[in-house]
Amino acid sequence: MNTDKIQSEMTMENVSVSFPIYHGGSRSLKKSLLFRSSGGHLAADANHRIVVEALRNVSTHIAAGDRVALIGSNGAGKTTLLRVMAGIYEPVVGTVRTRGTISPMLDIGLGIDPDISGYENVRMRGLILGMTPDEIAGKMQDISDFTELGEYLDIPVRTYSSGMMTRLTFAVATSFAPEILLMDEWIMAGDDRFITKARHRIDNFVAKASILVLASHSAETCRQFCNKALWMDRGMIKAAGSLEEILEMYAETQRGTVDVA
Amino acid sequence: MAIADLRDGFAAWRLWGRMGWNDILQRYRRSLLGPFWLTASTAIMVVALGFLYAELFKTPIRNFLPFLCTGLLVWNLLATFLSEGGIIFTAAESYIKQVRLPYSIYVYRSSWSKIIIFAHNFVIYFGVVTYFGIWPGATALLAIPGLILLVLNGTLATIYIGILSARFRDIPPLINSVVQLIFFVTPIMWKPELLHRRVYIADINPFFHLIEIVRTPLLGNVPDLKNYLAALLITAINLGLAGLVFTRFRSRIAYWI
């Protein structure tokens, strides 16, 4: 392996993703969905099935070193976009090209077996992220130091609090330097001191010329971790640019809605 | 893409090996016998049914019980492939929706845990042959290629059953009821000889052939050539079906679950 990193990057061109709704009674479902003010756009496909258009014509380019905040209301397509970036959903239309290893941190619970110990879970999660047992063993000290869970790592995870769980999974997911890190905002579950530590670790990744994409509702979190922003609205990119610029625009509309209401 | 998925998935054997093993441990955690509960319950069934049916069919128990035992062991393996195949992707939703892993990992995981269960149950076979003093000799080794063929077919069936079940949720309960029916029409609790002239009832049953290529050698006989030919034909059909469904619908699994 070459010592200097390949420049990781991610390009999306005209990506559209839609979910067919198969459940019975789709008519009533259609009604109930239509009354949602935000969220994915509803349409009918060629077979007259109801589909939720979760992403529409999304094109973007993310270069190494970018720390991108995904902002937007609930159901605007932030998580779907993260999943497309992670390769979980192959887009129906359009192309996604990524270079670099991806570490998605979309769910704390992934691969966590409540009945086995913290150490066992670390091994399991390491395997999911594509590490070898030797690599995992090598990282174990670093992980247990970061989590500060001490002897708790020896007992079943079902006894952990959600904050402890977050520290554990965060430590594992960030213990091998991914080139691209995708995160949903669950990272917020933790005390202030943990957030500070987490920030140090993330700063480390970005220093290694990687990409961070973080979906969050909190302007404060975005300011802590990000320098750029993508504003998602009803499955489309409404605006993209520097973080402050977009946050300002976003705050503007939020105030607007409040005024109208 | 589909081939790469199967290859990359297989390469991650450490992951699916552990997942499959965990699936079994999870079921029996904190129980004293652990996975050997499976062995115990199968053993009780073999002995109870063995005595009952030997009496009903008026066959000597020495003759009937080993036949029933091996038949049941092999059938249990085959039946779980069918009945649990439908949930391999839907049950892995939390993985599939959070991280991109080759889809074949979930297939290998389920096949692996079924092999482990079979191995636990297989202890009963040794008990039975020892008790009745049966020595199948080197012929028993023929069961190994038979078993490989059976596991291969089960795995292939799991692929397309799993994918189609993710889309059509009626398939798993449908399969469960069919599997029960198959159990009764396949010579497991009764010997195929009982069919006399109507032996074609067994011959047109694909499950009969898959069971025969494992059961017969374990009892010390060589399976018929027709059993092998039928098994190979079934394998070819399964291979085609699994290949078709997997290449065509693999990328839709994440949307369906």
Short mmCIF file of C-alpha atoms in Angstrom, two decimals:
data_model
loop_
_atom_site.label_atom_id
_atom_site.label_comp_id
_atom_site.label_asym_id
_atom_site.label_seq_id
_atom_site.Cartn_x
_atom_site.Cartn_y
_atom_site.Cartn_z
CA MET A 1 0.00 0.00 0.00
CA ASN A 2 1.14 3.45 -0.87
CA THR A 3 1.71 5.68 2.12
CA ASP A 4 0.19 8.82 0.67
CA LYS A 5 -3.56 8.62 0.69
CA ILE A 6 -5.65 8.47 -2.42
CA GLN A 7 -7.80 11.55 -2.54
CA SER A 8 -11.21 10.36 -1.53
CA GLU A 9 -14.16 12.00 -3.21
CA MET A 10 -17.81 11.46 -3.95
CA THR A 11 -19.78 12.50 -6.99
CA MET A 12 -23.52 12.13 -7.45
CA GLU A 13 -25.20 12.86 -10.75
CA ASN A 14 -28.96 13.26 -11.10
CA VAL A 15 -29.62 10.72 -8.43
CA SER A 16 -33.26 9.86 -7.87
CA VAL A 17 -34.54 7.33 -5.39
CA SER A 18 -38.15 6.32 -4.93
CA PHE A 19 -39.76 3.78 -2.67
CA PRO A 20 -42.73 1.83 -3.92
CA ILE A 21 -45.43 1.40 -1.28
CA TYR A 22 -46.72 -2.13 -1.35
CA HIS A 23 -48.88 -2.26 1.73
CA GLY A 24 -52.57 -2.84 1.27
CA GLY A 25 -54.92 0.10 1.44
CA SER A 26 -52.52 2.38 -0.36
CA ARG A 27 -55.33 4.80 -1.03
CA SER A 28 -55.74 5.74 2.59
CA LEU A 29 -52.00 5.72 2.97
CA LYS A 30 -51.78 8.11 0.08
CA LYS A 31 -54.19 10.45 1.78
CA SER A 32 -52.37 10.42 5.05
CA LEU A 33 -49.04 11.02 3.37
CA LEU A 34 -50.35 13.89 1.27
CA PHE A 35 -51.24 15.81 4.39
CA ARG A 36 -47.67 15.90 5.50
CA SER A 37 -46.40 19.38 4.83
CA SER A 38 -42.84 18.29 4.24
CA GLY A 39 -41.35 14.99 3.27
CA GLY A 40 -40.86 13.08 0.10
CA HIS A 41 -42.94 13.89 -2.90
CA LEU A 42 -45.60 11.38 -3.80
CA ALA A 43 -46.10 10.16 -7.31
CA ALA A 44 -47.55 7.21 -9.18
CA ASP A 45 -45.27 5.12 -11.35
CA ALA A 46 -46.08 3.42 -14.64
CA ASN A 47 -47.93 0.61 -12.87
CA HIS A 48 -50.03 3.11 -10.92
CA ARG A 49 -48.33 2.15 -7.72
CA ILE A 50 -47.85 4.90 -5.17
CA VAL A 51 -44.20 5.72 -4.80
CA VAL A 52 -42.47 8.09 -2.42
CA GLU A 53 -39.88 10.07 -4.28
CA ALA A 54 -37.35 10.32 -1.52
CA LEU A 55 -34.62 11.92 -3.63
CA ARG A 56 -35.04 13.84 -6.86
CA ASN A 57 -32.24 14.87 -9.20
CA VAL A 58 -29.59 15.17 -6.56
CA SER A 59 -26.22 16.16 -7.96
CA THR A 60 -23.30 17.06 -5.79
CA HIS A 61 -19.59 16.74 -5.50
CA ILE A 62 -17.79 16.28 -2.21
CA ALA A 63 -14.01 16.56 -2.18
CA ALA A 64 -11.42 15.40 0.33
CA GLY A 65 -11.34 17.58 3.43
CA ASP A 66 -14.97 18.62 3.13
CA ARG A 67 -17.06 18.41 6.25
CA VAL A 68 -20.58 18.61 5.01
CA ALA A 69 -23.65 19.20 7.14
CA LEU A 70 -26.95 17.90 5.80
CA ILE A 71 -29.74 20.11 7.04
CA GLY A 72 -33.46 20.17 6.37
CA SER A 73 -36.75 19.30 8.00
CA ASN A 74 -37.81 15.78 8.98
CA GLY A 75 -38.33 13.60 5.96
CA ALA A 76 -36.44 15.92 3.64
CA GLY A 77 -34.30 13.00 2.49
CA LYS A 78 -31.22 13.41 4.67
CA THR A 79 -31.02 9.82 5.86
CA THR A 80 -31.90 8.47 2.43
CA LEU A 81 -29.12 10.57 0.94
CA LEU A 82 -26.67 9.18 3.51
CA ARG A 83 -27.78 5.66 2.64
CA VAL A 84 -27.31 6.27 -1.06
CA MET A 85 -23.85 7.63 -0.31
CA ALA A 86 -23.12 4.52 1.73
CA GLY A 87 -24.16 2.32 -1.20
CA ILE A 88 -27.09 0.83 0.70
CA TYR A 89 -29.67 2.03 -1.81
CA GLU A 90 -28.57 1.75 -5.40
CA PRO A 91 -30.24 4.75 -7.07
CA VAL A 92 -33.11 4.09 -9.44
CA VAL A 93 -31.85 6.84 -11.75
CA GLY A 94 -28.46 8.52 -11.82
CA THR A 95 -25.00 7.52 -10.72
CA VAL A 96 -22.97 7.65 -7.53
CA ARG A 97 -19.21 7.44 -7.73
CA THR A 98 -17.15 7.20 -4.58
CA ARG A 99 -13.47 6.74 -3.99
CA GLY A 100 -12.34 5.72 -0.54
CA THR A 101 -13.51 3.36 2.17
CA ILE A 102 -16.83 4.30 3.69
CA SER A 103 -17.81 3.98 7.32
CA PRO A 104 -21.50 4.60 7.83
CA MET A 105 -22.60 5.44 11.36
CA LEU A 106 -26.32 5.65 10.82
CA ASP A 107 -27.53 3.58 13.71
CA ILE A 108 -26.04 2.95 17.13
CA GLY A 109 -27.65 -0.43 17.39
CA LEU A 110 -26.06 -1.99 14.32
CA GLY A 111 -24.45 -5.31 15.06
CA ILE A 112 -24.88 -4.77 18.77
CA ASP A 113 -25.92 -7.97 20.45
CA PRO A 114 -27.27 -7.06 23.89
CA ASP A 115 -26.38 -10.43 25.35
CA ILE A 116 -22.67 -10.43 24.66
CA SER A 117 -19.99 -8.33 26.31
CA GLY A 118 -18.67 -4.99 25.15
CA TYR A 119 -15.43 -6.58 23.96
CA GLU A 120 -17.31 -9.21 21.96
CA ASN A 121 -19.42 -6.49 20.40
CA VAL A 122 -16.34 -4.52 19.45
CA ARG A 123 -15.03 -7.59 17.62
CA MET A 124 -18.36 -8.12 15.88
CA ARG A 125 -18.65 -4.53 14.80
CA GLY A 126 -15.04 -4.47 13.65
CA LEU A 127 -15.77 -7.45 11.41
CA ILE A 128 -18.80 -5.67 9.96
CA LEU A 129 -16.61 -2.70 9.13
CA GLY A 130 -14.25 -5.02 7.30
CA MET A 131 -11.40 -5.26 9.78
CA THR A 132 -9.44 -8.46 10.41
CA PRO A 133 -9.29 -9.97 13.92
CA ASP A 134 -5.65 -8.87 14.21
CA GLU A 135 -6.50 -5.29 13.35
CA ILE A 136 -9.32 -5.35 15.88
CA ALA A 137 -7.05 -6.74 18.59
CA GLY A 138 -4.57 -3.98 17.79
CA LYS A 139 -7.22 -1.32 18.27
CA MET A 140 -8.71 -2.78 21.42
CA GLN A 141 -6.63 -0.72 23.85
CA ASP A 142 -7.38 2.50 22.00
CA ILE A 143 -11.08 1.68 21.95
CA SER A 144 -11.34 0.83 25.63
CA ASP A 145 -9.40 4.00 26.49
CA PHE A 146 -11.71 6.16 24.45
CA THR A 147 -14.91 4.66 25.79
CA GLU A 148 -13.72 4.92 29.42
CA LEU A 149 -16.01 2.00 30.08
CA GLY A 150 -13.32 0.04 31.91
CA GLU A 151 -14.67 -3.16 33.43
CA TYR A 152 -18.08 -2.55 31.89
CA LEU A 153 -16.60 -3.89 28.65
CA ASP A 154 -16.61 -7.35 30.22
CA ILE A 155 -20.31 -7.45 30.95
CA PRO A 156 -23.27 -7.80 28.56
CA VAL A 157 -24.13 -4.67 26.66
CA ARG A 158 -27.77 -4.87 27.68
CA THR A 159 -26.76 -3.30 30.98
CA TYR A 160 -25.34 -0.19 29.26
CA SER A 161 -27.02 3.17 29.14
CA SER A 162 -27.59 4.68 25.69
CA GLY A 163 -24.75 7.12 26.33
CA MET A 164 -22.39 4.25 27.10
CA MET A 165 -23.58 2.48 23.99
CA THR A 166 -22.87 5.57 21.91
CA ARG A 167 -19.35 5.83 23.27
CA LEU A 168 -18.74 2.18 22.52
CA THR A 169 -19.96 2.23 18.92
CA PHE A 170 -18.43 5.61 18.21
CA ALA A 171 -15.07 4.35 19.43
CA VAL A 172 -15.24 1.26 17.23
CA ALA A 173 -16.44 3.05 14.14
CA THR A 174 -13.78 5.74 14.46
CA SER A 175 -10.94 3.46 15.44
CA PHE A 176 -9.91 2.60 11.92
CA ALA A 177 -9.47 5.69 9.83
CA PRO A 178 -12.20 5.62 7.22
CA GLU A 179 -11.75 7.80 4.21
CA ILE A 180 -15.43 8.72 4.19
CA LEU A 181 -17.45 8.97 7.38
CA LEU A 182 -21.24 9.22 7.16
CA MET A 183 -23.13 10.07 10.32
CA ASP A 184 -26.67 10.60 11.41
CA GLU A 185 -27.19 12.89 14.33
CA TRP A 186 -27.36 10.21 17.00
CA ILE A 187 -23.87 11.32 17.84
CA MET A 188 -25.54 13.96 20.00
CA ALA A 189 -26.48 11.34 22.55
CA GLY A 190 -23.70 11.81 25.05
CA ASP A 191 -22.57 14.24 27.66
CA ASP A 192 -20.68 17.43 26.84
CA ARG A 193 -17.34 15.92 27.64
CA PHE A 194 -18.00 13.07 25.22
CA ILE A 195 -18.94 15.49 22.46
CA THR A 196 -15.66 17.30 22.98
CA LYS A 197 -13.75 14.03 22.76
CA ALA A 198 -15.74 12.95 19.73
CA ARG A 199 -14.89 16.20 18.07
CA HIS A 200 -11.18 15.59 18.60
CA ARG A 201 -11.48 12.20 16.99
CA ILE A 202 -13.40 13.56 14.02
CA ASP A 203 -10.91 16.38 13.64
CA ASN A 204 -8.30 13.67 13.32
CA PHE A 205 -10.11 12.00 10.44
CA VAL A 206 -10.55 15.19 8.51
CA ALA A 207 -6.92 16.01 9.09
CA LYS A 208 -6.21 12.73 7.29
CA ALA A 209 -7.92 14.19 4.22
CA SER A 210 -11.17 12.34 4.61
CA ILE A 211 -14.77 13.32 4.10
CA LEU A 212 -17.42 13.80 6.75
CA VAL A 213 -21.12 14.00 5.98
CA LEU A 214 -23.29 14.67 9.02
CA ALA A 215 -27.07 14.91 9.07
CA SER A 216 -28.24 17.12 11.89
CA HIS A 217 -31.03 19.38 13.06
CA SER A 218 -28.81 21.32 15.39
CA ALA A 219 -27.05 24.40 14.03
CA GLU A 220 -24.67 24.13 16.95
CA THR A 221 -23.59 20.59 16.06
CA CYS A 222 -23.11 21.62 12.45
CA ARG A 223 -20.90 24.54 13.50
CA GLN A 224 -18.86 22.23 15.69
CA PHE A 225 -18.07 19.68 13.03
CA CYS A 226 -18.68 21.09 9.58
CA ASN A 227 -17.54 23.77 7.16
CA LYS A 228 -19.99 23.20 4.31
CA ALA A 229 -23.68 22.50 4.12
CA LEU A 230 -26.28 20.90 1.88
CA TRP A 231 -29.85 22.00 2.48
CA MET A 232 -32.27 19.24 1.61
CA ASP A 233 -35.91 20.01 0.98
CA ARG A 234 -38.47 17.47 -0.20
CA GLY A 235 -35.85 15.22 -1.66
CA MET A 236 -34.01 17.92 -3.55
CA ILE A 237 -30.99 20.04 -2.82
CA LYS A 238 -32.38 23.48 -2.12
CA ALA A 239 -29.05 25.14 -1.55
CA ALA A 240 -25.41 24.21 -1.11
CA GLY A 241 -22.46 26.26 -0.01
CA SER A 242 -20.49 27.34 3.01
CA LEU A 243 -21.97 26.39 6.34
CA GLU A 244 -22.71 29.89 7.69
CA GLU A 245 -24.33 31.02 4.48
CA ILE A 246 -26.69 28.06 4.33
CA LEU A 247 -27.47 28.10 8.05
CA GLU A 248 -28.46 31.74 7.71
CA MET A 249 -30.78 31.04 4.78
CA TYR A 250 -32.25 28.07 6.59
CA ALA A 251 -32.84 30.03 9.79
CA GLU A 252 -34.51 32.72 7.70
CA THR A 253 -37.17 30.33 6.35
CA GLN A 254 -37.65 28.74 9.75
CA ARG A 255 -38.45 32.18 11.17
CA GLY A 256 -40.76 32.75 8.23
CA THR A 257 -42.77 29.64 9.01
CA VAL A 258 -43.11 30.65 12.61
CA ASP A 259 -44.38 34.09 11.58
CA VAL A 260 -46.98 32.61 9.26
CA ALA A 261 -48.12 30.22 11.95
CA MET B 1 -21.85 -7.69 -9.86
CA ALA B 2 -23.75 -10.72 -8.60
CA ILE B 3 -20.66 -12.92 -8.82
CA ALA B 4 -18.59 -10.28 -7.04
CA ASP B 5 -21.22 -10.19 -4.31
CA LEU B 6 -21.01 -13.96 -3.82
CA ARG B 7 -17.21 -13.88 -3.83
CA ASP B 8 -16.79 -10.90 -1.49
CA GLY B 9 -19.45 -12.31 0.77
CA PHE B 10 -17.65 -15.63 1.00
CA ALA B 11 -14.35 -13.88 1.73
CA ALA B 12 -15.97 -12.34 4.80
CA TRP B 13 -16.26 -15.80 6.35
CA ARG B 14 -15.17 -14.51 9.73
CA LEU B 15 -18.19 -12.25 9.83
CA TRP B 16 -20.85 -14.71 8.71
CA GLY B 17 -19.21 -17.48 10.68
CA ARG B 18 -19.62 -15.47 13.84
CA MET B 19 -23.09 -14.24 12.90
CA GLY B 20 -24.32 -17.76 12.23
CA TRP B 21 -22.84 -19.03 15.45
CA ASN B 22 -24.34 -16.12 17.39
CA ASP B 23 -27.77 -16.90 15.93
CA ILE B 24 -27.64 -20.29 17.62
CA LEU B 25 -26.11 -19.08 20.88
CA GLN B 26 -28.70 -16.35 21.15
CA ARG B 27 -31.48 -18.89 21.13
CA TYR B 28 -30.00 -20.94 23.92
CA ARG B 29 -28.13 -18.38 25.96
CA ARG B 30 -28.18 -19.02 29.69
CA SER B 31 -29.65 -22.47 29.20
CA LEU B 32 -27.74 -25.41 30.60
CA LEU B 33 -27.70 -27.70 27.57
CA GLY B 34 -27.26 -24.85 25.08
CA PRO B 35 -27.42 -25.96 21.44
CA PHE B 36 -27.69 -29.55 22.64
CA TRP B 37 -31.32 -28.85 23.37
CA LEU B 38 -31.74 -29.34 19.63
CA THR B 39 -30.10 -32.73 19.89
CA ALA B 40 -32.18 -33.71 22.90
CA SER B 41 -35.50 -32.83 21.34
CA THR B 42 -34.66 -34.55 18.05
CA ALA B 43 -33.49 -37.65 19.95
CA ILE B 44 -36.75 -37.84 21.87
CA MET B 45 -38.70 -37.52 18.65
CA VAL B 46 -36.67 -40.21 16.90
CA VAL B 47 -37.08 -42.71 19.72
CA ALA B 48 -40.78 -42.04 20.29
CA LEU B 49 -41.75 -42.09 16.61
CA GLY B 50 -39.40 -45.01 15.97
CA PHE B 51 -41.21 -47.25 18.44
CA LEU B 52 -44.67 -46.07 17.45
CA TYR B 53 -44.26 -46.45 13.71
CA ALA B 54 -42.33 -49.70 13.89
CA GLU B 55 -45.37 -51.03 15.72
CA LEU B 56 -47.86 -49.47 13.29
CA PHE B 57 -46.08 -50.73 10.19
CA LYS B 58 -45.28 -54.06 11.83
CA THR B 59 -41.61 -53.71 10.94
CA PRO B 60 -38.78 -54.75 13.24
CA ILE B 61 -37.52 -51.73 15.17
CA ARG B 62 -33.93 -52.66 14.32
CA ASN B 63 -34.79 -52.14 10.70
CA PHE B 64 -37.04 -49.12 11.02
CA LEU B 65 -35.54 -46.82 13.66
CA PRO B 66 -32.17 -46.19 11.93
CA PHE B 67 -34.05 -45.43 8.71
CA LEU B 68 -36.35 -42.98 10.49
CA CYS B 69 -33.47 -41.41 12.39
CA THR B 70 -31.27 -40.63 9.39
CA GLY B 71 -34.30 -39.58 7.36
CA LEU B 72 -35.44 -37.14 10.03
CA LEU B 73 -31.98 -35.67 10.50
CA VAL B 74 -31.58 -35.02 6.80
CA TRP B 75 -35.14 -33.79 6.44
CA ASN B 76 -34.77 -31.34 9.34
CA LEU B 77 -31.79 -29.81 7.58
CA LEU B 78 -33.61 -29.57 4.27
CA ALA B 79 -36.84 -28.26 5.81
CA THR B 80 -35.15 -25.43 7.72
CA PHE B 81 -33.55 -24.23 4.50
CA LEU B 82 -37.02 -23.84 3.06
CA SER B 83 -38.90 -22.57 6.08
CA GLU B 84 -36.26 -20.13 7.30
CA GLY B 85 -35.12 -19.02 3.85
CA GLY B 86 -37.90 -16.46 3.71
CA ILE B 87 -36.60 -14.41 6.61
CA ILE B 88 -32.88 -14.23 5.88
CA PHE B 89 -33.10 -10.71 4.43
CA THR B 90 -36.08 -9.33 6.33
CA ALA B 91 -34.55 -10.42 9.64
CA ALA B 92 -31.28 -8.71 8.69
CA GLU B 93 -33.02 -5.40 8.04
CA SER B 94 -31.03 -3.56 10.69
CA TYR B 95 -27.82 -4.58 8.93
CA ILE B 96 -28.95 -4.09 5.37
CA LYS B 97 -30.31 -0.59 6.03
CA GLN B 98 -27.21 0.59 7.90
CA VAL B 99 -24.20 -0.75 6.13
CA ARG B 100 -23.38 -2.04 2.70
CA LEU B 101 -22.30 -5.63 2.96
CA PRO B 102 -22.47 -8.23 0.21
CA TYR B 103 -25.98 -9.67 0.32
CA SER B 104 -24.57 -13.17 0.10
CA ILE B 105 -23.25 -12.77 3.66
CA TYR B 106 -26.77 -13.27 4.98
CA VAL B 107 -27.12 -16.38 2.84
CA TYR B 108 -23.87 -17.91 4.05
CA ARG B 109 -24.77 -16.98 7.60
CA SER B 110 -28.03 -18.89 7.47
CA SER B 111 -26.53 -21.93 5.75
CA TRP B 112 -23.69 -22.01 8.24
CA SER B 113 -25.98 -21.97 11.25
CA LYS B 114 -28.03 -24.78 9.70
CA ILE B 115 -24.91 -26.86 9.22
CA ILE B 116 -23.97 -26.31 12.86
CA ILE B 117 -27.42 -27.43 13.98
CA PHE B 118 -27.18 -30.49 11.73
CA ALA B 119 -23.81 -31.36 13.25
CA HIS B 120 -25.30 -31.19 16.75
CA ASN B 121 -28.19 -33.41 15.73
CA PHE B 122 -25.91 -35.84 13.98
CA VAL B 123 -24.69 -37.13 17.34
CA ILE B 124 -27.98 -39.06 17.47
CA TYR B 125 -27.00 -41.00 14.36
CA PHE B 126 -23.88 -42.31 16.08
CA GLY B 127 -25.97 -43.26 19.08
CA VAL B 128 -28.44 -45.18 16.94
CA VAL B 129 -25.89 -47.09 14.83
CA THR B 130 -23.97 -48.02 17.95
CA TYR B 131 -27.07 -49.20 19.78
CA PHE B 132 -28.26 -51.36 16.90
CA GLY B 133 -24.76 -52.48 16.01
CA ILE B 134 -24.94 -51.24 12.42
CA TRP B 135 -21.64 -50.70 10.66
CA PRO B 136 -22.20 -48.93 7.32
CA GLY B 137 -18.52 -49.21 6.42
CA ALA B 138 -16.75 -47.03 3.91
CA THR B 139 -19.99 -46.61 1.96
CA ALA B 140 -21.02 -44.06 4.58
CA LEU B 141 -18.42 -41.69 3.12
CA LEU B 142 -20.66 -41.38 0.06
CA ALA B 143 -22.93 -39.34 2.32
CA ILE B 144 -20.41 -36.50 2.19
CA PRO B 145 -20.83 -35.58 -1.49
CA GLY B 146 -24.56 -36.13 -0.98
CA LEU B 147 -24.58 -33.72 1.92
CA ILE B 148 -22.59 -31.15 -0.03
CA LEU B 149 -25.10 -31.36 -2.86
CA LEU B 150 -27.99 -31.03 -0.43
CA VAL B 151 -26.49 -27.99 1.32
CA LEU B 152 -25.74 -26.41 -2.05
CA ASN B 153 -29.36 -26.84 -3.11
CA GLY B 154 -30.64 -25.56 0.20
CA THR B 155 -28.41 -22.50 -0.09
CA LEU B 156 -29.52 -21.78 -3.65
CA ALA B 157 -33.17 -22.14 -2.66
CA THR B 158 -32.55 -19.79 0.27
CA ILE B 159 -31.31 -17.13 -2.13
CA TYR B 160 -34.42 -16.95 -4.25
CA ILE B 161 -36.86 -17.69 -1.45
CA GLY B 162 -35.25 -14.95 0.63
CA ILE B 163 -35.37 -12.34 -2.12
CA LEU B 164 -38.90 -13.13 -3.26
CA SER B 165 -40.11 -13.22 0.35
CA ALA B 166 -38.70 -9.76 0.94
CA ARG B 167 -41.00 -8.54 -1.80
CA PHE B 168 -44.02 -10.80 -1.28
CA ARG B 169 -44.60 -11.35 2.41
CA ASP B 170 -47.09 -14.14 1.81
CA ILE B 171 -44.38 -16.52 0.69
CA PRO B 172 -42.95 -17.61 4.09
CA PRO B 173 -46.29 -18.74 5.58
CA LEU B 174 -47.14 -20.39 2.27
CA ILE B 175 -43.87 -22.30 2.28
CA ASN B 176 -44.37 -23.36 5.89
CA SER B 177 -47.63 -25.02 5.12
CA VAL B 178 -46.24 -26.70 2.01
CA VAL B 179 -43.22 -27.98 3.93
CA GLN B 180 -45.49 -29.77 6.38
CA LEU B 181 -47.29 -31.44 3.53
CA ILE B 182 -44.04 -32.49 1.87
CA PHE B 183 -42.91 -34.11 5.12
CA PHE B 184 -45.84 -36.50 4.98
CA VAL B 185 -45.66 -37.36 1.28
CA THR B 186 -41.91 -37.94 1.29
CA PRO B 187 -40.64 -41.33 2.45
CA ILE B 188 -39.25 -40.32 5.84
CA MET B 189 -41.62 -41.89 8.31
CA TRP B 190 -42.45 -44.66 5.90
CA LYS B 191 -40.30 -46.72 3.57
CA PRO B 192 -40.57 -46.16 -0.17
CA GLU B 193 -41.08 -49.92 -0.63
CA LEU B 194 -44.55 -49.49 0.86
CA LEU B 195 -45.56 -47.78 -2.37
CA HIS B 196 -45.13 -51.07 -4.26
CA ARG B 197 -46.09 -50.43 -7.87
CA ARG B 198 -46.80 -46.75 -7.23
CA VAL B 199 -43.15 -46.00 -6.51
CA TYR B 200 -43.36 -43.13 -9.01
CA ILE B 201 -44.95 -41.10 -6.19
CA ALA B 202 -41.53 -41.03 -4.58
CA ASP B 203 -39.65 -40.69 -7.84
CA ILE B 204 -41.36 -37.48 -8.91
CA ASN B 205 -40.63 -35.97 -5.48
CA PRO B 206 -37.40 -33.96 -5.70
CA PHE B 207 -37.00 -34.03 -1.92
CA PHE B 208 -36.92 -37.83 -1.96
CA HIS B 209 -33.82 -37.85 -4.14
CA LEU B 210 -32.01 -35.20 -2.10
CA ILE B 211 -32.69 -37.17 1.06
CA GLU B 212 -31.74 -40.51 -0.50
CA ILE B 213 -28.26 -39.41 -1.55
CA VAL B 214 -27.45 -38.74 2.11
CA ARG B 215 -29.60 -41.29 3.93
CA THR B 216 -28.80 -44.42 1.92
CA PRO B 217 -25.00 -44.28 2.36
CA LEU B 218 -25.42 -43.59 6.07
CA LEU B 219 -27.34 -46.86 6.30
CA GLY B 220 -24.59 -48.67 4.43
CA ASN B 221 -26.05 -48.87 0.93
CA VAL B 222 -25.15 -47.16 -2.32
CA PRO B 223 -27.85 -44.81 -3.67
CA ASP B 224 -29.39 -45.47 -7.08
CA LEU B 225 -27.92 -43.74 -10.08
CA LYS B 226 -31.36 -42.20 -10.67
CA ASN B 227 -31.13 -40.49 -7.27
CA TYR B 228 -27.87 -38.85 -8.27
CA LEU B 229 -29.09 -37.86 -11.71
CA ALA B 230 -32.25 -36.38 -10.25
CA ALA B 231 -30.23 -34.50 -7.62
CA LEU B 232 -27.96 -33.06 -10.31
CA LEU B 233 -30.96 -31.98 -12.38
CA ILE B 234 -32.49 -30.29 -9.32
CA THR B 235 -29.18 -28.55 -8.67
CA ALA B 236 -29.09 -27.23 -12.22
CA ILE B 237 -32.63 -25.88 -11.92
CA ASN B 238 -31.92 -24.28 -8.54
CA LEU B 239 -28.72 -22.78 -9.87
CA GLY B 240 -30.59 -21.21 -12.76
CA LEU B 241 -33.39 -19.87 -10.59
CA ALA B 242 -31.09 -18.50 -7.91
CA GLY B 243 -28.80 -16.91 -10.49
CA LEU B 244 -31.71 -15.28 -12.28
CA VAL B 245 -33.40 -13.88 -9.18
CA PHE B 246 -30.14 -12.79 -7.57
CA THR B 247 -28.75 -10.90 -10.56
CA ARG B 248 -32.09 -9.33 -11.37
CA PHE B 249 -33.36 -8.26 -7.94
CA ARG B 250 -30.32 -8.09 -5.66
CA SER B 251 -30.16 -4.30 -5.72
CA ARG B 252 -33.85 -4.02 -4.86
CA ILE B 253 -33.59 -5.91 -1.57
CA ALA B 254 -32.76 -2.75 0.40
CA TYR B 255 -35.89 -1.08 -0.98
CA TRP B 256 -38.17 -4.00 -0.22
CA ILE B 257 -37.35 -4.76 3.38
#
